[in-house]
Short mmCIF file of C-alpha atoms in Angstrom, two decimals:
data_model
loop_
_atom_site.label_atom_id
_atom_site.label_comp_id
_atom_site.label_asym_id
_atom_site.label_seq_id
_atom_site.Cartn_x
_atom_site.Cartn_y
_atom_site.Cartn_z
CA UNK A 1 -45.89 -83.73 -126.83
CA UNK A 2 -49.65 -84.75 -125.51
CA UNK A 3 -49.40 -84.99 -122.07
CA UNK A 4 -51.33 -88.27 -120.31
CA UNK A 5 -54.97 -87.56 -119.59
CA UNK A 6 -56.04 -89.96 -116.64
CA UNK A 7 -59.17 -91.68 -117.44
CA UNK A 8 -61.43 -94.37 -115.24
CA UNK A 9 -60.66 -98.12 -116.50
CA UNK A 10 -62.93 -100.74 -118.13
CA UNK A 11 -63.89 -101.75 -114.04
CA UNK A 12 -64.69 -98.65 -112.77
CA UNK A 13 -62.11 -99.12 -109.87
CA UNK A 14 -59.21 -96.53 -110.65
CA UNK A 15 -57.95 -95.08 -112.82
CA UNK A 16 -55.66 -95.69 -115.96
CA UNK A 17 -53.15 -93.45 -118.08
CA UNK A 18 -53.96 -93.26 -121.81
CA UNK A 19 -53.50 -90.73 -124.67
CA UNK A 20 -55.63 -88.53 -125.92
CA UNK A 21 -55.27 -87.03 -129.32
CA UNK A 22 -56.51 -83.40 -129.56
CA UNK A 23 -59.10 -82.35 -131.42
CA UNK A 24 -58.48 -80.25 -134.66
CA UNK A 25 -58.43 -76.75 -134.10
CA UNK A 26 -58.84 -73.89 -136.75
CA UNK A 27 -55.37 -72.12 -136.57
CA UNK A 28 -55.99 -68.79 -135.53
CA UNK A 29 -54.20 -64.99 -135.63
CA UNK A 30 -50.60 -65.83 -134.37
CA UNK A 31 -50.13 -64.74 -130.63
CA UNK A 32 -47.48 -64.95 -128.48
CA UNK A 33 -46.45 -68.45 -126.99
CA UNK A 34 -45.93 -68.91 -123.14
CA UNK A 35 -42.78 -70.43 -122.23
CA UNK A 36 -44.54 -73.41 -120.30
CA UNK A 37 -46.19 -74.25 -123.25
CA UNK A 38 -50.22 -73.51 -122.42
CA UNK A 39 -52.53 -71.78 -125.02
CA UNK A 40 -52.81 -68.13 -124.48
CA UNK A 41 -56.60 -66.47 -126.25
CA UNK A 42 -57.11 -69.78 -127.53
CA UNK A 43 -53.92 -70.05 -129.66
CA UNK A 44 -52.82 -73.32 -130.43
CA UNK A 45 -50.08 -75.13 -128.19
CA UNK A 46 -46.85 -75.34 -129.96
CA UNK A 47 -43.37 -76.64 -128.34
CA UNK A 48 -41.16 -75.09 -126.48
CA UNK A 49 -38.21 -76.08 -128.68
CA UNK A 50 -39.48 -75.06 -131.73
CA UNK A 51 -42.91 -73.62 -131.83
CA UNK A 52 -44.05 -75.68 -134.60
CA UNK A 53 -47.74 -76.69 -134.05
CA UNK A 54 -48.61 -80.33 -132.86
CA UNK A 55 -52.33 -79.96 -133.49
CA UNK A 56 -53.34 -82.16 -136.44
CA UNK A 57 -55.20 -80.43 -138.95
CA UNK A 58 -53.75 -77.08 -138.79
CA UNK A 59 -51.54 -76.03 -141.88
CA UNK A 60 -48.03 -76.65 -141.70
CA UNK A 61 -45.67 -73.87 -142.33
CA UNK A 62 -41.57 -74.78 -143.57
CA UNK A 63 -39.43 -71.83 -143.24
CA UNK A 64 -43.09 -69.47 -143.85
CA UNK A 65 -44.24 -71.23 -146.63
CA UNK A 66 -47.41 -73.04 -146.61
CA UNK A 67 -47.89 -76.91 -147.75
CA UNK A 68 -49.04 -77.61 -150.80
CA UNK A 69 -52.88 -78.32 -150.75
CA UNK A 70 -53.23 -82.42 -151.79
CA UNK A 71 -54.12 -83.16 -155.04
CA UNK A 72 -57.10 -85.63 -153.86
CA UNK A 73 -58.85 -82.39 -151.92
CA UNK A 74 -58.79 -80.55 -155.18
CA UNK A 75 -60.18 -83.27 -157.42
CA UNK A 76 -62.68 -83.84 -154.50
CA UNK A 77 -63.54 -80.40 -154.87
CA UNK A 78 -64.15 -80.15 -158.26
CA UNK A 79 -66.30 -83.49 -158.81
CA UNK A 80 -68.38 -81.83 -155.72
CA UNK A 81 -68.89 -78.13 -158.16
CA UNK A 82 -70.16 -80.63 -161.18
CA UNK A 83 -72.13 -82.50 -159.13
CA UNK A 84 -73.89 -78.87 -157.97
CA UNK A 85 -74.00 -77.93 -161.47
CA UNK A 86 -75.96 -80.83 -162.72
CA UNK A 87 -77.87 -80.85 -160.14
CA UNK A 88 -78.79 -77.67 -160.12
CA UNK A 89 -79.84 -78.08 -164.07
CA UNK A 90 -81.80 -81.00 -163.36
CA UNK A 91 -83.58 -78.96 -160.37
CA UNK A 92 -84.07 -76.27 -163.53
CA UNK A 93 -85.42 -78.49 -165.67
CA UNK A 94 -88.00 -79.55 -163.41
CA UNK A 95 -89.03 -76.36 -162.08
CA UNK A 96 -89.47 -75.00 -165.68
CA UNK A 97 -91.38 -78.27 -166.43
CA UNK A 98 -93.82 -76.69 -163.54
CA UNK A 99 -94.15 -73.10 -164.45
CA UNK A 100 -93.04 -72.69 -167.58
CA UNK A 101 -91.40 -69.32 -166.48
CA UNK A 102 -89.42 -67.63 -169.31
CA UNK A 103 -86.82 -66.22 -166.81
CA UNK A 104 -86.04 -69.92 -165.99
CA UNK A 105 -86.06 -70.85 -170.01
CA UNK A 106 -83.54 -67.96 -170.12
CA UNK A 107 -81.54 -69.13 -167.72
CA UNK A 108 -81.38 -72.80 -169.91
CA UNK A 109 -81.07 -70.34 -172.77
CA UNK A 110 -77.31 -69.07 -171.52
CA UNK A 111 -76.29 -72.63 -170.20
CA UNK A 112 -76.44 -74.08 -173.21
CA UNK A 113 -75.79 -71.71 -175.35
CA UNK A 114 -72.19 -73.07 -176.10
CA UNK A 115 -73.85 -75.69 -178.08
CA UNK A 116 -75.26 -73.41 -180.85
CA UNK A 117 -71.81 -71.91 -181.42
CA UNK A 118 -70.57 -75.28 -181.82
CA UNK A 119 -73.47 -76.31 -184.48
CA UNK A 120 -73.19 -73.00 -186.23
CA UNK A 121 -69.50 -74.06 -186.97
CA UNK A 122 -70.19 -77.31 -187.72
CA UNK A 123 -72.79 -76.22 -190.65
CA UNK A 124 -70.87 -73.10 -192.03
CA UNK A 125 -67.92 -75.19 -192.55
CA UNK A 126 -69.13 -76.03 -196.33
CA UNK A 127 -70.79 -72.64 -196.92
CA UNK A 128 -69.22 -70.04 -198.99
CA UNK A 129 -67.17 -67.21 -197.48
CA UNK A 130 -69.67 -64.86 -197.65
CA UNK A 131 -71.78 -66.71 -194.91
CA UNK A 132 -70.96 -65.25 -192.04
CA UNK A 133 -71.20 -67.55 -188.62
CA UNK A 134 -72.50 -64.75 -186.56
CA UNK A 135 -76.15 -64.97 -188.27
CA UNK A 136 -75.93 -69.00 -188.33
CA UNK A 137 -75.37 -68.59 -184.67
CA UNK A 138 -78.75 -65.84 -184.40
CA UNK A 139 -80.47 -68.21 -186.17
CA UNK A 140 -79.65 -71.25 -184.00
CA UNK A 141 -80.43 -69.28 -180.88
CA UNK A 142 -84.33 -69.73 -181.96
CA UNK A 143 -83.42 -73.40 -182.52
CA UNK A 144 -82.49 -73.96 -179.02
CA UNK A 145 -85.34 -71.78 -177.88
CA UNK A 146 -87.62 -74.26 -179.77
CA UNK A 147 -86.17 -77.28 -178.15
CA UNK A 148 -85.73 -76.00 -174.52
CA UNK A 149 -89.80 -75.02 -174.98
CA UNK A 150 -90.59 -78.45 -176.66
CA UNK A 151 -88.24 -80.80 -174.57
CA UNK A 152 -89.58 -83.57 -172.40
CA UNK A 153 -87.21 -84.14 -169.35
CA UNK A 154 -89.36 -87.49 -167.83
CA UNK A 155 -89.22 -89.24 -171.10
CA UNK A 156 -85.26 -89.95 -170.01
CA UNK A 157 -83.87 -88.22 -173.18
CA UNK A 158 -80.37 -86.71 -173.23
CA UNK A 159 -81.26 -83.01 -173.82
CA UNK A 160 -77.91 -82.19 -176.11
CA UNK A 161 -78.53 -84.64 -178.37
CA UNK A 162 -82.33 -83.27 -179.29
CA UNK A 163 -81.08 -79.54 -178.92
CA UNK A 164 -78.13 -80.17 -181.41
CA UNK A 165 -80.62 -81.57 -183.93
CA UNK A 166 -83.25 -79.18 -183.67
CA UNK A 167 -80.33 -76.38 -183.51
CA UNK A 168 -78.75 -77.45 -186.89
CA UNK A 169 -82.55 -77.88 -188.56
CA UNK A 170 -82.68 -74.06 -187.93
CA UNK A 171 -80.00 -72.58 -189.38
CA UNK A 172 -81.09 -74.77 -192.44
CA UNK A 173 -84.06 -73.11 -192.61
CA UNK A 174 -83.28 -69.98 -192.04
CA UNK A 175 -80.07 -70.81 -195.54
CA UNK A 176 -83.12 -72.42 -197.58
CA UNK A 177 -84.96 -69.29 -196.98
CA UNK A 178 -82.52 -66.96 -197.96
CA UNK A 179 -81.38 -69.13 -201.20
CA UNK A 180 -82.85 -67.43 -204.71
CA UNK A 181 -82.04 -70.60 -206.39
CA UNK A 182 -84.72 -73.50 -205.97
CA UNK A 183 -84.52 -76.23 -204.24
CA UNK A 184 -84.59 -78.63 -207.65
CA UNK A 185 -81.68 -76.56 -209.38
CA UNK A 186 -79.71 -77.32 -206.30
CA UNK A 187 -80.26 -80.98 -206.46
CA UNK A 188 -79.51 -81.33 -210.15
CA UNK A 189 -76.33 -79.62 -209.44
CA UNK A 190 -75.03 -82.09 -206.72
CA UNK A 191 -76.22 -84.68 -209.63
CA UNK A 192 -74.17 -83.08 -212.00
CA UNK A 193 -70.76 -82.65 -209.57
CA UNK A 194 -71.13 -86.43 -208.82
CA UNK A 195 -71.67 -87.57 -212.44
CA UNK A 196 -68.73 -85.75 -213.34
CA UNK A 197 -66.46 -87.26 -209.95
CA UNK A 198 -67.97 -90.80 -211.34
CA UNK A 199 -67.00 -90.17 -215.08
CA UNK A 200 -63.60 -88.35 -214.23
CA UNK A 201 -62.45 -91.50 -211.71
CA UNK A 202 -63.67 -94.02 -215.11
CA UNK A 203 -62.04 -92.44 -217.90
CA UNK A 204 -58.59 -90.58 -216.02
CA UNK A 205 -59.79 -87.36 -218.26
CA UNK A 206 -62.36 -84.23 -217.97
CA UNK A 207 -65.90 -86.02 -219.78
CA UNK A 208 -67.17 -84.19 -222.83
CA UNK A 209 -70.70 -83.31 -222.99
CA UNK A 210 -71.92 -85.76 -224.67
CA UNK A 211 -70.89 -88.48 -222.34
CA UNK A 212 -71.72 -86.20 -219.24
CA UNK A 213 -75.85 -86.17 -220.54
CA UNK A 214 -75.32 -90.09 -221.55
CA UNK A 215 -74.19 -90.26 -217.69
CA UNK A 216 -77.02 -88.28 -216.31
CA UNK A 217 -79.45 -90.50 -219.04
CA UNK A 218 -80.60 -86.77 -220.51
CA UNK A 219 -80.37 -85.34 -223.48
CA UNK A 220 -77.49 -82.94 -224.53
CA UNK A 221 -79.97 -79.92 -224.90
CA UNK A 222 -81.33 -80.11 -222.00
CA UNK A 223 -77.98 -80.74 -220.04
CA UNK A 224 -76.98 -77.37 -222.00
CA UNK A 225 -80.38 -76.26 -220.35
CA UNK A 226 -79.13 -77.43 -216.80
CA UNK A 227 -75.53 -75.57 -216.93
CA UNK A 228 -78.04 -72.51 -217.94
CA UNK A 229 -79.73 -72.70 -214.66
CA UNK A 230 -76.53 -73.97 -212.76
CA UNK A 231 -74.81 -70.43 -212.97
CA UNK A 232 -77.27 -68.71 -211.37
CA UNK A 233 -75.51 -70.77 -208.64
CA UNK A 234 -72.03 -69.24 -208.89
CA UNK A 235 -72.50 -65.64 -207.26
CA UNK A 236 -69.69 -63.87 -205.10
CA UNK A 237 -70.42 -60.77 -202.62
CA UNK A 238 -69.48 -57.60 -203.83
CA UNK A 239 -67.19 -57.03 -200.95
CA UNK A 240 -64.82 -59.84 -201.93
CA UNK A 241 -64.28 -58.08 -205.44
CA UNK A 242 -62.58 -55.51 -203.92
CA UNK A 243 -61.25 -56.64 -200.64
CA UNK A 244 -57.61 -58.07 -200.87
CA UNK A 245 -57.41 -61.81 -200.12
CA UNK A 246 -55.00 -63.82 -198.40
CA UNK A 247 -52.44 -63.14 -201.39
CA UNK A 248 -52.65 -59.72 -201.09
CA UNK A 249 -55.08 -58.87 -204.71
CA UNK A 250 -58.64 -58.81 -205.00
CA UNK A 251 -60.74 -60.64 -206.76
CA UNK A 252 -61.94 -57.94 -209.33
CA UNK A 253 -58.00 -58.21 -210.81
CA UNK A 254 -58.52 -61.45 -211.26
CA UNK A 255 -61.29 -60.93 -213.94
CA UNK A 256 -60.97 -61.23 -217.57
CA UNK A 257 -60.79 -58.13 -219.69
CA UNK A 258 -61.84 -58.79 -222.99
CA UNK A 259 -60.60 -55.48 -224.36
CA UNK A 260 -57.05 -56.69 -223.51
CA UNK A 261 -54.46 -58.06 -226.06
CA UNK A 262 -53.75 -61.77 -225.21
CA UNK A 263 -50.08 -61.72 -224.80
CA UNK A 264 -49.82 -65.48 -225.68
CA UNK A 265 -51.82 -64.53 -229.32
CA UNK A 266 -49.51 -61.59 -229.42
CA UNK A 267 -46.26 -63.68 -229.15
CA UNK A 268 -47.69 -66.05 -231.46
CA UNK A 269 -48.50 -63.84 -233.73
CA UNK A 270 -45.12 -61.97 -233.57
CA UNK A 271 -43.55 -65.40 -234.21
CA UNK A 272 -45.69 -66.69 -237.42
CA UNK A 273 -44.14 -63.05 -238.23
CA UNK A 274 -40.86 -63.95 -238.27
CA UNK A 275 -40.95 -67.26 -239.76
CA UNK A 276 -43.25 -65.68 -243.02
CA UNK A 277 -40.73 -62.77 -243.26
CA UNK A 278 -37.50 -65.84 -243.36
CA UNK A 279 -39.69 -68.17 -245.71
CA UNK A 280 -40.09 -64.92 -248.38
CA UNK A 281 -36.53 -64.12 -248.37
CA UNK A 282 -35.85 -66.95 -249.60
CA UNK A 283 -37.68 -67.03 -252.79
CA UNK A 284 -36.35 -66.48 -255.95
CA UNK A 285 -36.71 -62.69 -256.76
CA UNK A 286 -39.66 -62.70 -259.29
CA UNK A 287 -41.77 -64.91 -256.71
CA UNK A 288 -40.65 -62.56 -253.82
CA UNK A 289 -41.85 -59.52 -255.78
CA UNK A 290 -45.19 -61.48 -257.18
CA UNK A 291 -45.67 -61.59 -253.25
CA UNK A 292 -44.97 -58.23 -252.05
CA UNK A 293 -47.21 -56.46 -254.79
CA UNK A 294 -50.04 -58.78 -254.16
CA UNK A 295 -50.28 -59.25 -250.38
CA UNK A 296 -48.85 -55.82 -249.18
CA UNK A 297 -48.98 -53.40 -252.31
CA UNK A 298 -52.75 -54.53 -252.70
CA UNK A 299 -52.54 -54.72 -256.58
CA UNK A 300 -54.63 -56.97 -259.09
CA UNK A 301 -52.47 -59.26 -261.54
CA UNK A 302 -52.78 -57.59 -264.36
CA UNK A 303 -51.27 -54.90 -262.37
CA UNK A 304 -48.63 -56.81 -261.33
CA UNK A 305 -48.10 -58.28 -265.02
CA UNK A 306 -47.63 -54.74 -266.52
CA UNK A 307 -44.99 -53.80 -263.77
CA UNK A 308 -43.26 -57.10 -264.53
CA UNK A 309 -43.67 -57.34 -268.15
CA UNK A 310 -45.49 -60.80 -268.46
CA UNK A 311 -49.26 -61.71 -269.15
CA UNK A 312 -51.96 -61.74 -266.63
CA UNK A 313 -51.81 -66.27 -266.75
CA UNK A 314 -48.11 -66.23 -266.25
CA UNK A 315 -48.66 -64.04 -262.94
CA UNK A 316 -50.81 -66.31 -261.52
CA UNK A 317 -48.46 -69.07 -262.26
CA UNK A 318 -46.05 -67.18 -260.28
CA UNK A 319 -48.09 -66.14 -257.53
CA UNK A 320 -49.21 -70.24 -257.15
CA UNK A 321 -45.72 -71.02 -257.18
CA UNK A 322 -44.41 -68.81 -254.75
CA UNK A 323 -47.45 -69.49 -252.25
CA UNK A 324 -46.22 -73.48 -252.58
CA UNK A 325 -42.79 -72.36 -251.74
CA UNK A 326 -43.81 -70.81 -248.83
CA UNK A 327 -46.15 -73.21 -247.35
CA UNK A 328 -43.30 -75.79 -247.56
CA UNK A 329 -40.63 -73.75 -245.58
CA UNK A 330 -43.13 -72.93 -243.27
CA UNK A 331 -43.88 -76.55 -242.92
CA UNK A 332 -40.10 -77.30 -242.49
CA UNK A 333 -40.45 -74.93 -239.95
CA UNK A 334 -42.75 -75.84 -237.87
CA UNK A 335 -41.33 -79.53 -237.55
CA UNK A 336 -37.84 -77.85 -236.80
#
């Protein structure tokens, strides 16, 4: 308990009684407590009873753990550390505006660095997959270089919004640069993707050609012309070709071999097979062998007529006959 400090009155005359509150004290290394209660090396006073401290202001302990630090100190805190931070940026910017010192421009260089990662992802977002964001980001560095050196603090400008701009204009020119196809072929063929979104959304169907260069108000040779010039457009790296994507084959198996038997010509072909081999068994046995001599024995008619016994005319007859035949069971066929 504070103990009552006596203290002159308003008058001067006397003396009154009144309390004191102690002032805060910085707890200090624990030492041992007298048992009447007085400090001992400047230790603070704690009660007899229970030793807890009665100084305000020095951390409370419950059974030796420490009270949680308020909520309201912290956020305190950390509106104090941005309020530092800016202001030690703005004291930055003004000192560079004086001296133009490159260690200072390096120092702006690696605080806002953070926003040429973010515009390098941004941009390479719609770039093929052989882009890679690592040389965006190199070429965005020079970007922000270029603003930080060209950036005007007293005209009351928000720095971010210039950097981010001037950030995203170089990466673009660094891509234009390093584009083989003109500028021109890559307009056209942004023309051509929206003429064909415009045409597909009219007519619920892939255009044709024809009503693709009616679209475009060109000519169908030159359109022709255009998808010439529009595939020098399509490339892919070499490393792709061989480097297993995300379902596990590469792109090089993917490729058309034109040496390889179609298997949907082969079935076909293995059915038309069947159905011709059905449709000649069925003939009557003169067309049947009309057929066979002619088509798979590879003889003339008048070949065929002295095998059979008849006159050159009257295998032809036969042969005409026996190809209507067929054409109508295949015919029935088919629409089976």
């Amino acid at each position: 308990m504070t103990e009552p400090t006596p203290v002159p009155d308003a008058a001067g005359g006397g003396s009154r009684t009144a309390t004191v509150p102690p002032e805060p004290v910085v707890p200090a290394p624990a030492t041992k407590q007298a048992s009447n209660g007085h400090r001992q090396n400047g230790a603070p006073r704690t009660e007899a009873s229970t030793g807890e401290t009665s100084e305000p202001g020095a951390d409370t302990h419950v059974n030796g753990t420490p009270a949680a630090v308020p909520t309201a100190a912290v956020t305190r805190a950390d509106a104090r550390s941005g309020d530092d931070v800016e202001a030690g940026i703005v004291a930055l910017w003004r000192s560079y505006g004086e001296s133009h010192d490159q260690g200072q421009r390096d120092r702006l260089v690696l605080h806002y660095a953070p926003l040429v990662k973010y515009v390098a992802g941004r941009v390479g977002t719609g770039l093929p997959a052989h882009v890679d964001v690592a040389d965006l980001i190199q070429s965005g560095i020079f970007g922000l270089v270029d603003a930080i050196e060209k950036f005007e603090p007293e005209r009351g400008l928000k720095f971010e919004t210039y950097a981010m701009q001037r950030i995203r204009g170089a990466i673009l020119d660094d891509l234009r640069s390093q584009d083989w196809v003109p500028r021109s072929v890559r307009s056209r063929a942004r023309d051509v993707e929206r003429a064909l979104e415009r045409l597909g959304a009219k007519l619920q169907r892939t255009p044709t050609d024809r009503e693709l260069a009616a679209e475009l108000k060109i000519g169908l040779a030159e359109l022709r012309e255009l998808y010439g010039q529009l595939q020098l457009t399509s490339v892919v790296a070499l490393d792709e070709l061989i480097a297993p994507n995300k379902g596990g084959s590469s792109l090089a198996e993917s490729l058309p071999d034109d040496a390889a038997e179609d298997p949907v010509a082969s079935l076909v072909d293995q059915d038309s097979r069947r159905q011709l081999a059905d449709a000649i068994a069925q003939l009557a046995e003169r067309d049947r062998v009309v057929v066979t001599l002619y088509y798979f024995e590879n003889l003339t008619l008048a070949e065929i007529g002295k095998v059979l016994g008849v006159t050159e005319s009257r295998v032809c007859q036969l042969h005409t006959r026996a190809v209507l035949r067929l054409r109508t069971k295949l015919n029935e066929q088919s629409e089976a």
